[in-house]
């Protein structure tokens, strides 16, 4: 399992941006909003969310449209869309690099699941939204889990694990532990899925455990994704508020 | 000052972290970045630093990102886009609906003597009406006194974009002491200049000549982009003034 790395607010012209690196994937996310929306897409009571996924090579196809629809329905529940009626919040996710096992030219492309990139895309979108100060109801942790032959479950799998995987699952949990995304592909039994669920929930929980430390000065950078996310955001905010150090 | 705790959207705020006012008759005020879920939950909606003012019994989340959201009472720098029969349509931030500035919302203006503003003119204005369901309205006159209070068209000079956090720092009553913005004092010793700060992340600067105006604008932008400390600001000021 590899820990993610990210940089926030590094794109000058976008309202919010983030670059996210994990498991060989590298994604740039940009958020613009709330901006004016075209008459066709305007919603009278809430903000329209537009998600654009651009692949590393070539132009987007059905695979990207499918990912966009999953991300769109997830973000709709996370962003407080009632706060900005009749506006547009545009989330653009550009894939920069993919691991060799998931490239376009790979011979095994027919076996390469579109789900592999989904957790990284979701996490990039979240960081970019945080950087753009878009009001959110919660944060979330997305993880990729595979089940190999012999019912061996692995979280954030390595390329070898992916090769041996019988089924691939993507789960995202909100910080409160509510299930936001559940996408699965491959052959698996209900028992496998339940183990996968427990594993994903545990990964998200250990991240939100750190929330209790919000009023203490200790930042727990545990080997879990939720803690890593908090650490990344903390670094950015400390940099922004550096000027306050000299006051009083 | 130790940094206040970081909050992420949805984080529970421990009741002990909320301000405790000595005067119980002052109600708790929630600033930007927080929402109240009845009956008694207060939850952040953005990532940032939780700031508390015990005296005013106020709590808010400070963050330095994103797009400007119009709020009534804010002073802003707007660009006139076009004029209609009774108002100017002004742009406050790119790709957002135009704010309307009535022709009669200027000091000392009557129906006969309407202000003539060409597209592209810059006005310093106050947001009179802001509502999430309506386009904002702005004014260049204090409706209580009928005076301009320094608002109106800005002629000459140049416009610089800065972050929202920087424009809030510049709008403090004493930026050098309260916001560690010493660079302006350093430059003002050598170069006299005039400046107007808009809450929408825009700064207008006018000095004698383009070169001097650029020095002031660059100084603010460099301090903003690099998050420069006091010593670094002095170095930048020295460098910019030497090149002049």
Short mmCIF file of C-alpha atoms in Angstrom, two decimals:
data_model
loop_
_atom_site.label_atom_id
_atom_site.label_comp_id
_atom_site.label_asym_id
_atom_site.label_seq_id
_atom_site.Cartn_x
_atom_site.Cartn_y
_atom_site.Cartn_z
CA UNK A 1 0.00 0.00 0.00
CA UNK A 2 1.35 3.38 -0.97
CA UNK A 3 0.47 6.65 0.66
CA UNK A 4 -0.94 9.40 -1.53
CA UNK A 5 0.87 12.64 -2.20
CA UNK A 6 -0.70 15.90 -3.36
CA UNK A 7 -0.23 19.60 -3.88
CA UNK A 8 -3.06 22.10 -3.54
CA UNK A 9 -3.94 25.43 -5.19
CA UNK A 10 -1.02 25.36 -7.58
CA UNK A 11 -2.94 26.37 -10.72
CA UNK A 12 -3.07 30.13 -10.97
CA UNK A 13 -6.17 30.73 -13.07
CA UNK A 14 -8.51 28.14 -11.54
CA UNK A 15 -10.53 28.88 -8.41
CA UNK A 16 -9.23 25.69 -6.85
CA UNK A 17 -6.84 22.96 -7.94
CA UNK A 18 -5.02 19.88 -6.73
CA UNK A 19 -2.59 17.32 -8.09
CA UNK A 20 -2.89 13.87 -6.61
CA UNK A 21 -0.48 10.95 -6.88
CA UNK A 22 -1.25 7.44 -5.77
CA UNK A 23 -0.46 3.91 -6.95
CA UNK A 24 1.19 5.18 -10.12
CA UNK A 25 -1.74 7.43 -11.04
CA UNK A 26 -1.17 11.15 -11.31
CA UNK A 27 -4.17 13.42 -11.76
CA UNK A 28 -4.61 17.19 -11.93
CA UNK A 29 -7.97 18.47 -10.77
CA UNK A 30 -9.29 21.98 -11.33
CA UNK A 31 -12.47 23.50 -9.92
CA UNK A 32 -14.18 26.65 -11.14
CA UNK A 33 -17.23 27.93 -9.42
CA UNK A 34 -19.74 29.08 -8.61
CA UNK A 35 -19.93 30.60 -12.10
CA UNK A 36 -22.70 31.49 -14.51
CA UNK A 37 -24.50 28.51 -15.97
CA UNK A 38 -26.02 28.16 -19.42
CA UNK A 39 -29.79 28.51 -19.56
CA UNK A 40 -30.19 24.85 -20.57
CA UNK A 41 -28.42 23.45 -17.52
CA UNK A 42 -29.74 25.96 -15.00
CA UNK A 43 -31.46 24.52 -11.91
CA UNK A 44 -33.66 26.97 -9.97
CA UNK A 45 -32.94 25.57 -6.51
CA UNK A 46 -29.43 24.18 -6.68
CA UNK A 47 -26.03 24.36 -8.35
CA UNK A 48 -25.28 22.36 -11.47
CA UNK A 49 -22.20 20.17 -11.16
CA UNK A 50 -20.20 19.51 -14.30
CA UNK A 51 -17.56 16.78 -14.13
CA UNK A 52 -15.09 16.37 -16.99
CA UNK A 53 -12.62 13.48 -17.00
CA UNK A 54 -9.83 13.69 -19.57
CA UNK A 55 -7.70 10.59 -20.15
CA UNK A 56 -3.90 10.66 -20.32
CA UNK A 57 -3.93 9.59 -23.97
CA UNK A 58 -6.51 10.36 -26.63
CA UNK A 59 -9.98 11.76 -26.13
CA UNK A 60 -12.56 10.59 -23.66
CA UNK A 61 -14.97 7.82 -24.55
CA UNK A 62 -17.65 5.77 -22.84
CA UNK A 63 -15.21 4.76 -20.11
CA UNK A 64 -14.68 8.41 -19.13
CA UNK A 65 -18.43 9.18 -19.40
CA UNK A 66 -19.11 6.29 -17.01
CA UNK A 67 -16.53 7.58 -14.51
CA UNK A 68 -17.95 11.10 -14.84
CA UNK A 69 -21.44 9.88 -14.01
CA UNK A 70 -20.22 8.07 -10.87
CA UNK A 71 -18.23 11.11 -9.71
CA UNK A 72 -21.12 13.45 -10.51
CA UNK A 73 -23.62 11.52 -8.41
CA UNK A 74 -21.12 11.29 -5.54
CA UNK A 75 -20.27 15.00 -5.53
CA UNK A 76 -23.95 15.90 -5.68
CA UNK A 77 -24.31 14.43 -2.20
CA UNK A 78 -21.15 16.03 -0.83
CA UNK A 79 -21.37 19.60 -2.19
CA UNK A 80 -23.99 21.82 -0.52
CA UNK A 81 -25.62 22.58 -3.85
CA UNK A 82 -28.53 24.50 -2.32
CA UNK A 83 -26.08 27.21 -1.23
CA UNK A 84 -25.48 28.40 -4.79
CA UNK A 85 -28.67 28.08 -6.85
CA UNK A 86 -28.55 28.80 -10.59
CA UNK A 87 -24.77 28.47 -10.79
CA UNK A 88 -22.28 26.02 -12.20
CA UNK A 89 -19.52 24.22 -10.33
CA UNK A 90 -17.14 22.79 -12.87
CA UNK A 91 -14.76 19.99 -11.89
CA UNK A 92 -12.13 19.05 -14.48
CA UNK A 93 -9.96 15.99 -13.86
CA UNK A 94 -7.02 15.51 -16.20
CA UNK A 95 -5.18 12.20 -15.95
CA UNK A 96 -1.46 12.87 -16.31
CA UNK A 97 0.03 9.45 -15.82
CA UNK A 98 -1.22 5.91 -15.42
CA UNK A 99 0.68 2.86 -14.22
CA UNK A 100 1.96 0.62 -17.04
CA UNK A 101 -0.56 -2.08 -16.23
CA UNK A 102 -3.45 0.27 -17.02
CA UNK A 103 -2.25 2.03 -20.16
CA UNK A 104 -4.19 2.31 -23.34
CA UNK A 105 -1.80 0.16 -25.36
CA UNK A 106 -1.64 -2.63 -22.85
CA UNK A 107 -2.50 -5.99 -24.39
CA UNK A 108 -4.62 -6.77 -21.36
CA UNK A 109 -6.77 -3.73 -21.89
CA UNK A 110 -9.92 -5.78 -22.04
CA UNK A 111 -9.22 -6.87 -18.46
CA UNK A 112 -8.28 -3.41 -17.23
CA UNK A 113 -11.18 -2.22 -15.15
CA UNK A 114 -12.25 1.44 -15.34
CA UNK A 115 -12.72 1.25 -11.57
CA UNK A 116 -8.97 1.22 -10.91
CA UNK A 117 -8.64 4.93 -11.47
CA UNK A 118 -11.90 5.90 -9.74
CA UNK A 119 -10.57 6.31 -6.13
CA UNK A 120 -7.79 8.61 -7.32
CA UNK A 121 -10.26 10.67 -9.37
CA UNK A 122 -12.65 11.00 -6.41
CA UNK A 123 -9.85 11.99 -4.06
CA UNK A 124 -8.50 14.56 -6.54
CA UNK A 125 -11.97 16.07 -6.95
CA UNK A 126 -12.35 16.36 -3.17
CA UNK A 127 -8.98 18.09 -2.70
CA UNK A 128 -9.69 20.51 -5.57
CA UNK A 129 -13.10 21.35 -4.08
CA UNK A 130 -11.50 21.98 -0.67
CA UNK A 131 -8.95 24.23 -2.35
CA UNK A 132 -11.75 26.17 -4.08
CA UNK A 133 -13.58 26.67 -0.74
CA UNK A 134 -16.78 25.23 -2.19
CA UNK A 135 -19.15 24.50 0.74
CA UNK A 136 -19.20 20.77 1.43
CA UNK A 137 -21.29 18.80 3.89
CA UNK A 138 -18.51 16.32 4.61
CA UNK A 139 -15.24 14.83 3.36
CA UNK A 140 -14.81 11.28 2.17
CA UNK A 141 -12.23 8.56 1.70
CA UNK A 142 -12.30 6.39 -1.41
CA UNK A 143 -10.38 3.16 -1.63
CA UNK A 144 -9.73 0.43 -4.15
CA UNK A 145 -10.01 -3.12 -2.87
CA UNK A 146 -9.37 -6.33 -4.80
CA UNK A 147 -10.31 -9.89 -4.03
CA UNK A 148 -7.80 -12.44 -5.33
CA UNK A 149 -8.35 -16.13 -5.85
CA UNK A 150 -8.63 -17.75 -2.46
CA UNK A 151 -10.68 -14.79 -1.17
CA UNK A 152 -7.60 -12.78 -0.23
CA UNK A 153 -8.66 -9.12 0.03
CA UNK A 154 -6.12 -6.33 -0.56
CA UNK A 155 -6.68 -2.60 -0.06
CA UNK A 156 -4.88 -0.16 -2.42
CA UNK A 157 -3.43 -3.09 -4.37
CA UNK A 158 -0.08 -3.24 -6.16
CA UNK A 159 0.06 -4.04 -9.92
CA UNK A 160 0.68 -7.73 -9.12
CA UNK A 161 -2.35 -7.83 -6.85
CA UNK A 162 -4.42 -6.29 -9.64
CA UNK A 163 -3.17 -8.94 -12.06
CA UNK A 164 -4.28 -11.71 -9.71
CA UNK A 165 -7.57 -10.04 -8.79
CA UNK A 166 -10.78 -11.91 -9.37
CA UNK A 167 -12.92 -8.87 -8.58
CA UNK A 168 -12.29 -5.16 -8.09
CA UNK A 169 -14.29 -2.95 -5.74
CA UNK A 170 -14.36 0.79 -5.11
CA UNK A 171 -15.87 2.00 -1.86
CA UNK A 172 -16.10 5.56 -0.60
CA UNK A 173 -17.21 6.44 2.90
CA UNK A 174 -18.01 9.85 4.27
CA UNK A 175 -16.15 10.99 7.37
CA UNK A 176 -19.17 9.93 9.43
CA UNK A 177 -18.85 6.40 8.05
CA UNK A 178 -21.76 6.51 5.59
CA UNK A 179 -21.38 4.62 2.33
CA UNK A 180 -21.21 7.01 -0.66
CA UNK A 181 -19.95 4.87 -3.53
CA UNK A 182 -20.05 1.12 -4.03
CA UNK A 183 -18.90 -0.08 -7.43
CA UNK A 184 -17.82 -3.64 -8.09
CA UNK A 185 -16.59 -5.55 -11.09
CA UNK A 186 -15.71 -9.23 -11.52
CA UNK A 187 -16.80 -12.45 -9.91
CA UNK A 188 -17.38 -12.45 -6.18
CA UNK A 189 -19.70 -13.81 -3.53
CA UNK A 190 -21.68 -11.97 -0.92
CA UNK A 191 -19.19 -13.06 1.75
CA UNK A 192 -16.36 -11.48 -0.22
CA UNK A 193 -18.28 -8.24 -0.56
CA UNK A 194 -18.97 -8.07 3.14
CA UNK A 195 -15.27 -8.46 3.91
CA UNK A 196 -14.51 -5.77 1.34
CA UNK A 197 -17.08 -3.49 2.98
CA UNK A 198 -15.55 -3.98 6.44
CA UNK A 199 -12.08 -3.29 5.07
CA UNK A 200 -13.16 -0.09 3.31
CA UNK A 201 -15.06 1.12 6.36
CA UNK A 202 -12.06 0.46 8.58
CA UNK A 203 -9.78 2.46 6.26
CA UNK A 204 -12.22 5.39 6.26
CA UNK A 205 -12.81 5.18 10.02
CA UNK A 206 -9.15 5.26 10.94
CA UNK A 207 -9.03 8.47 8.93
CA UNK A 208 -11.92 10.04 10.77
CA UNK A 209 -10.56 8.96 14.16
CA UNK A 210 -8.08 11.77 13.68
CA UNK A 211 -10.93 14.23 13.78
CA UNK A 212 -11.00 13.92 17.53
CA UNK A 213 -7.53 15.42 17.51
CA UNK A 214 -8.85 18.58 15.88
CA UNK A 215 -8.40 20.69 19.00
CA UNK A 216 -5.06 19.23 20.02
CA UNK A 217 -1.83 20.34 18.41
CA UNK A 218 -0.78 16.81 17.52
CA UNK A 219 -1.31 16.00 13.88
CA UNK A 220 -1.55 12.28 13.43
CA UNK A 221 -0.14 11.34 10.06
CA UNK A 222 -1.04 7.69 10.26
CA UNK A 223 -0.58 5.24 7.46
CA UNK A 224 -4.18 5.71 6.38
CA UNK A 225 -5.70 7.84 3.67
CA UNK A 226 -8.00 9.96 5.80
CA UNK A 227 -5.10 11.05 7.98
CA UNK A 228 -3.01 11.74 4.91
CA UNK A 229 -5.76 13.96 3.49
CA UNK A 230 -5.96 15.96 6.69
CA UNK A 231 -2.18 16.37 6.69
CA UNK A 232 -2.16 17.63 3.10
CA UNK A 233 -4.87 20.20 3.76
CA UNK A 234 -3.21 21.27 6.99
CA UNK A 235 0.06 21.98 5.19
CA UNK A 236 -1.73 24.20 2.69
CA UNK A 237 -3.65 26.15 5.33
CA UNK A 238 -0.60 26.64 7.51
CA UNK A 239 1.20 28.08 4.48
CA UNK A 240 -1.71 30.44 3.77
CA UNK A 241 -1.93 31.65 7.36
CA UNK A 242 1.83 31.96 7.88
CA UNK A 243 1.58 35.74 8.13
CA UNK A 244 -0.37 35.41 11.37
CA UNK A 245 2.68 33.99 13.16
CA UNK A 246 4.16 37.42 13.74
CA UNK A 247 1.00 38.98 15.11
CA UNK A 248 0.95 39.34 18.88
CA UNK B 1 -0.01 33.52 18.26
CA UNK B 2 -0.48 29.79 18.00
CA UNK B 3 -2.40 28.68 14.96
CA UNK B 4 -6.04 27.97 15.72
CA UNK B 5 -7.26 24.46 14.99
CA UNK B 6 -7.73 23.30 11.43
CA UNK B 7 -11.22 22.19 10.50
CA UNK B 8 -12.44 20.18 7.53
CA UNK B 9 -16.03 20.18 6.25
CA UNK B 10 -18.24 18.12 8.55
CA UNK B 11 -15.81 18.09 11.49
CA UNK B 12 -17.60 18.26 14.82
CA UNK B 13 -16.69 21.44 16.72
CA UNK B 14 -16.22 20.60 20.36
CA UNK B 15 -18.51 22.80 22.52
CA UNK B 16 -15.42 23.99 24.40
CA UNK B 17 -14.03 25.52 21.20
CA UNK B 18 -16.97 27.90 20.78
CA UNK B 19 -16.51 31.43 22.11
CA UNK B 20 -17.58 32.20 25.64
CA UNK B 21 -18.75 35.76 26.02
CA UNK B 22 -18.76 37.46 29.39
CA UNK B 23 -22.04 39.09 28.41
CA UNK B 24 -24.68 36.37 27.95
CA UNK B 25 -27.07 38.77 26.18
CA UNK B 26 -24.87 38.84 23.05
CA UNK B 27 -26.02 36.05 20.72
CA UNK B 28 -23.46 33.73 19.13
CA UNK B 29 -22.56 34.97 15.64
CA UNK B 30 -21.65 32.48 12.91
CA UNK B 31 -19.36 33.88 10.22
CA UNK B 32 -18.48 32.49 6.80
CA UNK B 33 -17.65 28.81 6.48
CA UNK B 34 -20.01 27.53 9.16
CA UNK B 35 -23.57 26.28 9.12
CA UNK B 36 -26.02 25.64 11.89
CA UNK B 37 -27.93 22.38 11.86
CA UNK B 38 -30.83 22.72 14.29
CA UNK B 39 -31.06 22.28 17.17
CA UNK B 40 -27.48 22.70 18.36
CA UNK B 41 -24.92 21.42 15.85
CA UNK B 42 -22.46 23.86 14.30
CA UNK B 43 -20.53 22.36 11.43
CA UNK B 44 -17.82 23.81 9.18
CA UNK B 45 -18.44 23.67 5.42
CA UNK B 46 -14.97 24.66 4.19
CA UNK B 47 -11.44 23.66 5.14
CA UNK B 48 -9.61 26.35 7.06
CA UNK B 49 -8.59 27.84 10.34
CA UNK B 50 -11.27 28.11 13.01
CA UNK B 51 -11.15 31.71 14.29
CA UNK B 52 -12.88 32.96 17.41
CA UNK B 53 -13.57 36.44 18.74
CA UNK B 54 -14.60 36.14 22.38
CA UNK B 55 -15.44 39.82 22.70
CA UNK B 56 -17.93 39.82 19.83
CA UNK B 57 -19.01 36.24 20.57
CA UNK B 58 -18.30 35.35 16.95
CA UNK B 59 -16.82 32.30 15.26
CA UNK B 60 -15.85 31.78 11.62
CA UNK B 61 -13.57 29.73 9.36
CA UNK B 62 -10.76 31.58 7.62
CA UNK B 63 -9.56 30.28 4.29
CA UNK B 64 -7.60 31.79 1.44
CA UNK B 65 -9.06 30.16 -1.61
CA UNK B 66 -11.84 30.20 -4.06
CA UNK B 67 -14.00 32.70 -5.81
CA UNK B 68 -15.47 35.85 -4.34
CA UNK B 69 -19.12 35.47 -3.30
CA UNK B 70 -20.85 38.89 -3.13
CA UNK B 71 -21.93 39.87 0.38
CA UNK B 72 -23.91 43.00 1.25
CA UNK B 73 -21.74 45.82 2.62
CA UNK B 74 -18.48 44.69 1.01
CA UNK B 75 -16.37 47.28 -0.82
CA UNK B 76 -15.39 45.98 -4.24
CA UNK B 77 -13.68 47.05 -7.46
CA UNK B 78 -15.99 46.47 -10.41
CA UNK B 79 -15.48 46.94 -14.14
CA UNK B 80 -18.26 48.56 -16.15
CA UNK B 81 -19.30 46.21 -18.96
CA UNK B 82 -22.14 48.14 -20.59
CA UNK B 83 -24.79 50.70 -19.80
CA UNK B 84 -28.54 50.16 -19.95
CA UNK B 85 -31.28 52.80 -19.80
CA UNK B 86 -31.08 53.25 -16.02
CA UNK B 87 -28.05 51.33 -14.77
CA UNK B 88 -24.55 50.10 -15.58
CA UNK B 89 -23.84 46.38 -15.76
CA UNK B 90 -20.60 45.73 -13.92
CA UNK B 91 -18.41 42.68 -13.61
CA UNK B 92 -17.29 41.79 -10.08
CA UNK B 93 -15.55 38.50 -10.92
CA UNK B 94 -15.17 36.70 -14.25
CA UNK B 95 -17.89 34.36 -15.52
CA UNK B 96 -20.48 35.49 -12.99
CA UNK B 97 -23.71 37.42 -13.63
CA UNK B 98 -23.26 41.19 -13.92
CA UNK B 99 -24.01 43.39 -10.93
CA UNK B 100 -26.24 46.38 -11.64
CA UNK B 101 -25.11 49.87 -10.64
CA UNK B 102 -28.01 52.34 -11.00
CA UNK B 103 -27.16 55.64 -12.74
CA UNK B 104 -28.59 57.45 -9.73
CA UNK B 105 -26.46 55.58 -7.16
CA UNK B 106 -23.66 58.18 -7.37
CA UNK B 107 -23.06 61.15 -5.09
CA UNK B 108 -24.62 64.42 -6.28
CA UNK B 109 -26.30 62.98 -9.35
CA UNK B 110 -29.72 63.96 -10.65
CA UNK B 111 -31.79 62.70 -13.55
CA UNK B 112 -30.34 65.48 -15.71
CA UNK B 113 -26.69 64.94 -14.81
CA UNK B 114 -26.16 61.24 -15.19
CA UNK B 115 -22.62 59.90 -14.84
CA UNK B 116 -20.98 58.95 -18.12
CA UNK B 117 -19.00 55.74 -17.70
CA UNK B 118 -17.56 53.99 -20.73
CA UNK B 119 -17.23 50.22 -20.95
CA UNK B 120 -14.02 49.22 -19.21
CA UNK B 121 -14.14 51.98 -16.56
CA UNK B 122 -13.31 50.94 -13.04
CA UNK B 123 -15.56 51.84 -10.11
CA UNK B 124 -15.02 51.49 -6.39
CA UNK B 125 -18.41 50.51 -5.02
CA UNK B 126 -20.25 48.93 -2.14
CA UNK B 127 -22.51 45.91 -2.52
CA UNK B 128 -26.00 47.13 -1.70
CA UNK B 129 -27.86 43.88 -2.21
CA UNK B 130 -26.57 40.33 -2.37
CA UNK B 131 -28.74 37.30 -2.36
CA UNK B 132 -28.10 33.81 -3.63
CA UNK B 133 -31.25 33.90 -5.76
CA UNK B 134 -30.66 37.33 -7.34
CA UNK B 135 -27.93 39.15 -9.22
CA UNK B 136 -26.06 41.60 -6.96
CA UNK B 137 -26.70 45.35 -6.89
CA UNK B 138 -23.95 47.85 -6.12
CA UNK B 139 -23.82 51.57 -5.28
CA UNK B 140 -21.24 54.37 -5.25
CA UNK B 141 -22.96 56.53 -2.64
CA UNK B 142 -23.72 56.20 1.04
CA UNK B 143 -27.55 56.15 1.05
CA UNK B 144 -27.68 57.54 4.60
CA UNK B 145 -25.62 60.68 3.98
CA UNK B 146 -25.75 61.06 0.19
CA UNK B 147 -21.95 61.36 0.14
CA UNK B 148 -19.53 59.33 -1.94
CA UNK B 149 -17.30 58.12 0.97
CA UNK B 150 -14.41 57.75 -1.49
CA UNK B 151 -16.42 55.55 -3.84
CA UNK B 152 -16.90 56.28 -7.53
CA UNK B 153 -14.93 56.01 -10.74
CA UNK B 154 -11.18 55.39 -10.46
CA UNK B 155 -9.22 57.17 -13.20
CA UNK B 156 -5.72 56.23 -14.28
CA UNK B 157 -3.67 53.69 -12.36
CA UNK B 158 -3.64 49.94 -12.83
CA UNK B 159 -5.58 46.95 -11.56
CA UNK B 160 -3.86 43.95 -9.95
CA UNK B 161 -5.37 40.61 -9.01
CA UNK B 162 -4.58 39.17 -5.58
CA UNK B 163 -6.01 36.33 -3.49
CA UNK B 164 -9.09 36.93 -1.34
CA UNK B 165 -7.02 36.44 1.82
CA UNK B 166 -4.59 39.13 0.72
CA UNK B 167 -7.35 41.63 -0.02
CA UNK B 168 -8.77 41.04 3.48
CA UNK B 169 -5.31 41.65 4.95
CA UNK B 170 -4.94 44.89 2.98
CA UNK B 171 -8.35 46.09 4.15
CA UNK B 172 -7.41 45.83 7.83
CA UNK B 173 -7.30 49.23 9.60
CA UNK B 174 -3.54 48.86 10.03
CA UNK B 175 -2.18 46.31 7.52
CA UNK B 176 1.44 46.51 8.64
CA UNK B 177 0.72 45.78 12.29
CA UNK B 178 -2.34 43.56 12.03
CA UNK B 179 -1.58 41.79 8.75
CA UNK B 180 2.26 41.83 8.65
CA UNK B 181 2.16 43.82 5.39
CA UNK B 182 5.29 45.90 5.96
CA UNK B 183 6.12 46.06 2.26
CA UNK B 184 3.70 48.95 1.66
CA UNK B 185 5.31 51.11 4.33
CA UNK B 186 8.77 50.29 2.95
CA UNK B 187 7.75 51.38 -0.55
CA UNK B 188 5.76 54.42 0.58
CA UNK B 189 8.97 55.89 2.03
CA UNK B 190 10.41 56.17 -1.49
CA UNK B 191 7.40 56.15 -3.81
CA UNK B 192 4.18 58.02 -3.01
CA UNK B 193 1.15 56.13 -4.28
CA UNK B 194 -2.62 55.86 -4.02
CA UNK B 195 -4.39 52.54 -3.58
CA UNK B 196 -7.92 51.09 -3.42
CA UNK B 197 -8.55 47.52 -2.31
CA UNK B 198 -11.64 45.56 -3.33
CA UNK B 199 -12.88 42.67 -1.29
CA UNK B 200 -13.22 40.72 -4.55
CA UNK B 201 -9.45 40.17 -4.81
CA UNK B 202 -8.62 43.27 -6.84
CA UNK B 203 -6.24 46.10 -5.98
CA UNK B 204 -6.06 49.40 -7.84
CA UNK B 205 -2.80 51.31 -7.60
CA UNK B 206 -1.90 54.76 -8.94
CA UNK B 207 1.53 56.37 -8.65
CA UNK B 208 3.52 58.85 -10.71
CA UNK B 209 4.13 56.91 -13.89
CA UNK B 210 3.71 53.32 -14.98
CA UNK B 211 7.03 52.10 -13.56
CA UNK B 212 6.21 53.24 -10.02
CA UNK B 213 2.69 51.85 -10.23
CA UNK B 214 4.08 48.50 -11.31
CA UNK B 215 6.54 48.43 -8.41
CA UNK B 216 3.69 48.75 -5.90
CA UNK B 217 1.50 46.20 -7.70
CA UNK B 218 4.32 43.67 -8.10
CA UNK B 219 5.24 44.07 -4.44
CA UNK B 220 1.72 43.13 -3.33
CA UNK B 221 1.44 40.26 -5.81
CA UNK B 222 4.84 38.80 -4.91
CA UNK B 223 4.03 38.96 -1.21
CA UNK B 224 0.75 37.20 -1.92
CA UNK B 225 2.07 34.45 -4.17
CA UNK B 226 5.13 33.66 -2.07
CA UNK B 227 3.45 34.02 1.35
CA UNK B 228 6.40 36.24 2.24
CA UNK B 229 7.33 36.94 5.83
CA UNK B 230 8.32 40.36 7.16
CA UNK B 231 12.05 40.02 6.38
CA UNK B 232 11.41 38.64 2.90
CA UNK B 233 9.03 41.53 2.19
CA UNK B 234 11.75 44.03 3.12
CA UNK B 235 14.15 42.27 0.72
CA UNK B 236 11.62 42.36 -2.12
CA UNK B 237 10.89 46.04 -1.47
CA UNK B 238 14.62 46.84 -1.58
CA UNK B 239 15.07 44.91 -4.84
CA UNK B 240 12.05 46.51 -6.52
CA UNK B 241 13.07 50.03 -5.46
CA UNK B 242 16.65 49.48 -6.63
CA UNK B 243 15.47 48.50 -10.10
CA UNK B 244 13.39 51.64 -10.36
#
